[in-house]
Structures are given as structure tokens and as C-alpha cells.
Amino acid sequence: YIHDNVPNSLFLQLHGFTKQPTDPYVILSNGSLLYPSGTDYLPSLKTNIYNADNTLTSKIGHIDNWSRLIGRTNTQGRYVNNSTDPCTANATASSGRFMHIEQERTLLRNDVTGWDKMAAALAQTFSGTGCNFLPIELISFDLNLKQRSVHIEWETAQETNVSHFEIERSTNGSDFESLQKIEAHNSPSIYNSIDDTTQKGIYYYRLKTIDLDGSISFSQTKSIRLNRDFEISIFPSPVKQHLFYTSSEEINSIYIMDMTGKEYFFEQRNDNSTHNFIQELDVSHLATGTYIISFQGEQKKYNQVFIKL
């Protein structure tokens, strides 16, 4: 539909292949060994791939007489090149609107460093053609609870002509307010922000990106539950050897005493990063009976009773 209704549309397919000793790192083709009737973008793309990494070797099917992995049986390529039957017949001409790119793994497909090489080459090749590339490539956007605050972190793999970011928050997932403005580095970066929200509830966050030309884009919306009450869960009870617990906030100290108040166990906690995770206590040394376990948080103490077998 796009091919038939958008005259200047271009079709580019990124593929991966296992490089043989005599293969280049990149194989470029228009789906045939024929010179295109329209604009041939592949020589420029080959140059720009080299500019992105001068260790990358490339071959162009119709220019370098290279016939391996050039997409002649690719159905979309056949259609764009006006095959009489794209499902069964190779094209007998090339329009120049279809581009087939085979990429070796280690230098181009293995991680974001390789992806950026091809992205930079494509952006250089198609600048001014009406093909717009996103000014930012977002690797991650994460939320974490730390010491009663929501810590927001995001990482970019690419930034171009970005003015700034805004952290937006919502209590219903649809109506957002701006919390903080952070200037963009315009280079791959890791950013951090903290929201010292104090009320209980579910909060929704998203990252708003504002470009120098005023255009706006948003990240995926993520949510997190804030429970400001000090909640402790212990299990199992009765218990023979290992007692497990989870806490909604950091624990400063733990006491275990019998029903008369005699203390049998005390532990000072210095690592405040383990709340919300299952923790373990060895209570095998306790005699059979009923005990109180007391958890001391920042501002509140919480007691629970368990039975030792």
C-alpha cells in the first residue's frame, strides 16, 4: 500500500548473516544485480558505513558484481522492483527504492555500539530525503523505590538536537504533571531523578523529550506502588530452622524475645537496600516455644509473634 500510494517512499531491510572468510562485513543490494532506474543510494550508504567505522568492508551487488545474499528472492524487493509475480519471479529491473542490507554480527549486530554505526550511516545517507530519524534512542526508563523516594533512571544510546527532558507524573495514568526539567547532554548518557513523593498510592511516570525544534516525544509509561505504612510479613510459623520476612521499608534492627521479654537474638542492620526482598533468619538455636520478633524501622517498630518447633 505504501509503495503504491506514496511515490517517494523507500524500503530498507536490515538482515544478519554469518560471515565467511571471503565475505565483507556488509552486503548491500537492491534485490538484483541490475543498476536502478531511479536514485542509487547504495554507494553513498557504503561510504557512510566506512565513515562510521573504517574497519567495515562492504560490497554492493550490482557495482561489485557480488551475488551472495543480495535478496533476489525477497518478496518485498521483487514487488518494489516491479516483478511480474513477486511470489515466484525475480525482478528484471530495479527501481532503486528497495535496499537490502546484510550485517555481520560482531561489529554491527551484537550490541548498541554496532547498531549506532548503521544508524549513523543511514542518517547521513538519507538526510534531506524526507526520511526522519528519531533524535533520541532510549535504552531504558526505570523506576525504583529507595529510602521512601522514587528513583527514576533512564539511559540513551543516541541524542541529537535534544533540548531537554521532563519527568512527568500521574495518579491516574492519563493526566500528567511535570515534576522536573533536565537539560540534555546530546551524547549517550545515563540520567537520574528523584521524586520524594510522600503519599500512599499508585503513581505513573513517563519521560518527555523536547527537541530543539520544539517537537515532543514520550517514553513508555511505567507505574510503581508507594505504601508508606510499615508492613512486615513473616513465614512460616510454626518454624523449625529458617524464618523468612519481607518489609515495606528499611530495617535498622531486629530483636527476638520470649513472651516474658527475655531477649534471645539481636541484629543491627547496616545495609538498607534489602527491603521489598525476602530475607532469612536462622532461628534453629531457639528452644521450642512462642516468641516475639520485633523489627525497628526508621520511625516505627513492628512486632509479630511466631512459634518455634
Coordinates of C-alpha atoms in Angstrom, one line a residue, residues 10-155:
L10 CA 11.9 3.9 0.2
F11 CA 12.1 0.4 1.6
L12 CA 15.1 -0.8 3.6
Q13 CA 15.5 -4.2 5.1
L14 CA 18.2 -4.9 7.7
H15 CA 19.3 -8.5 7.8
G16 CA 22.1 -10.5 9.6
F17 CA 24.3 -13.2 8.2
T18 CA 27.2 -15.5 9.2
K19 CA 30.3 -14.0 7.7
Q20 CA 32.5 -16.4 5.7
P21 CA 36.3 -15.6 5.4
T22 CA 35.9 -14.1 1.9
D23 CA 32.7 -12.1 2.8
P24 CA 32.7 -8.4 3.6
Y25 CA 31.1 -7.1 6.8
V26 CA 28.2 -5.6 4.9
I27 CA 26.5 -6.8 1.8
L28 CA 24.4 -4.1 0.1
S29 CA 21.9 -4.7 -2.8
N30 CA 18.8 -3.5 -4.4
G31 CA 17.4 -7.0 -4.7
S32 CA 19.1 -7.6 -8.0
L33 CA 22.3 -7.3 -10.0
L34 CA 20.8 -4.5 -12.1
Y35 CA 21.6 -0.8 -11.9
P36 CA 18.5 1.1 -10.7
S37 CA 16.4 3.3 -12.9
G38 CA 16.0 5.8 -10.0
T39 CA 18.4 7.2 -7.5
D40 CA 21.1 4.7 -6.3
Y41 CA 21.6 5.3 -2.6
L42 CA 23.8 2.4 -2.0
P43 CA 27.2 3.9 -3.0
S44 CA 26.6 6.8 -0.6
L45 CA 25.5 4.3 2.1
K46 CA 28.7 2.3 1.6
T47 CA 30.8 5.4 2.1
N48 CA 28.9 6.4 5.2
I49 CA 29.3 2.9 6.7
Y50 CA 33.0 3.2 6.2
N51 CA 32.9 6.7 7.8
A52 CA 31.1 5.2 10.8
D53 CA 33.8 2.5 11.2
N54 CA 36.8 2.3 8.7
T55 CA 37.3 -1.4 9.6
L56 CA 33.9 -2.2 8.0
T57 CA 34.2 -3.6 4.4
S58 CA 31.2 -3.6 2.1
K59 CA 30.1 -5.0 -1.3
I60 CA 27.3 -3.7 -3.5
G61 CA 25.7 -6.3 -5.6
H62 CA 25.3 -4.5 -8.9
I63 CA 28.5 -2.5 -8.7
D64 CA 30.9 -5.0 -7.2
N65 CA 29.5 -8.0 -9.2
W66 CA 28.6 -9.6 -5.8
S67 CA 25.9 -12.2 -6.0
R68 CA 25.8 -13.8 -2.5
L69 CA 22.9 -12.8 -0.2
I70 CA 21.6 -9.9 -2.3
G71 CA 17.9 -10.6 -1.8
R72 CA 16.8 -11.6 -5.3
T73 CA 14.1 -13.9 -3.8
N74 CA 12.9 -11.3 -1.3
T75 CA 9.1 -10.8 -2.0
Q76 CA 9.0 -7.2 -1.0
G77 CA 12.1 -6.5 -3.1
R78 CA 10.6 -8.2 -6.1
Y79 CA 7.4 -6.1 -5.7
V80 CA 9.1 -2.8 -5.3
N81 CA 11.3 -3.7 -8.3
N82 CA 8.1 -4.4 -10.4
S83 CA 8.4 -8.1 -10.7
T84 CA 5.6 -9.6 -12.8
D85 CA 4.9 -12.1 -10.0
P86 CA 6.6 -11.2 -6.7
C87 CA 5.9 -14.6 -5.2
T88 CA 7.7 -16.6 -7.8
A89 CA 9.6 -14.4 -10.3
N90 CA 12.8 -12.4 -9.8
A91 CA 12.6 -8.8 -10.9
T92 CA 14.0 -7.9 -14.3
A93 CA 14.6 -4.2 -13.4
S94 CA 15.5 -2.2 -10.3
S95 CA 13.6 0.9 -9.2
G96 CA 16.2 2.0 -6.6
R97 CA 13.5 2.2 -3.9
F98 CA 14.4 -1.2 -2.3
M99 CA 17.6 -1.7 -0.3
H100 CA 18.7 -5.0 1.2
I101 CA 21.4 -4.9 3.9
E102 CA 23.2 -7.9 5.3
Q103 CA 25.2 -7.3 8.5
E104 CA 27.9 -9.3 10.2
R105 CA 27.2 -9.9 13.9
T106 CA 30.3 -8.9 16.0
L107 CA 30.8 -5.4 14.6
L108 CA 27.2 -4.5 13.7
R109 CA 24.5 -6.5 15.4
N110 CA 26.0 -7.6 18.7
D111 CA 25.2 -4.5 20.8
V112 CA 24.2 -0.9 20.7
T113 CA 27.7 0.2 19.6
G114 CA 27.2 -1.7 16.3
W115 CA 23.6 -0.5 15.9
D116 CA 24.7 3.1 16.2
K117 CA 27.2 2.6 13.3
M118 CA 24.4 1.6 10.9
A119 CA 22.0 4.2 12.3
A120 CA 24.6 7.0 11.8
A121 CA 25.3 5.8 8.2
L122 CA 21.6 5.7 7.4
A123 CA 21.0 9.1 8.9
Q124 CA 23.9 10.5 6.7
T125 CA 22.7 8.8 3.6
F126 CA 19.0 9.8 3.8
S127 CA 19.3 13.3 5.3
G128 CA 17.3 15.7 3.1
T129 CA 15.2 12.9 1.5
G130 CA 12.2 13.3 3.9
C131 CA 13.3 10.3 5.9
N132 CA 13.3 11.5 9.5
F133 CA 15.3 9.7 12.2
L134 CA 14.5 9.9 15.9
P135 CA 16.8 12.4 17.6
I136 CA 16.9 10.2 20.7
E137 CA 17.3 6.4 21.1
L138 CA 16.2 5.4 24.6
I139 CA 17.8 2.2 26.0
S140 CA 15.9 2.1 29.3
F141 CA 13.5 4.0 31.6
D142 CA 13.3 2.5 35.1
L143 CA 11.7 3.2 38.4
N144 CA 13.0 2.0 41.8
L145 CA 11.9 2.6 45.4
K146 CA 14.8 3.8 47.6
Q147 CA 14.5 5.2 51.1
R148 CA 10.9 6.3 50.7
S149 CA 11.6 8.0 47.4
V150 CA 11.0 7.0 43.7
H151 CA 14.3 7.0 41.9
I152 CA 13.9 7.5 38.2
E153 CA 16.7 6.5 35.8
W154 CA 17.0 6.5 32.0
E155 CA 19.8 5.7 29.6

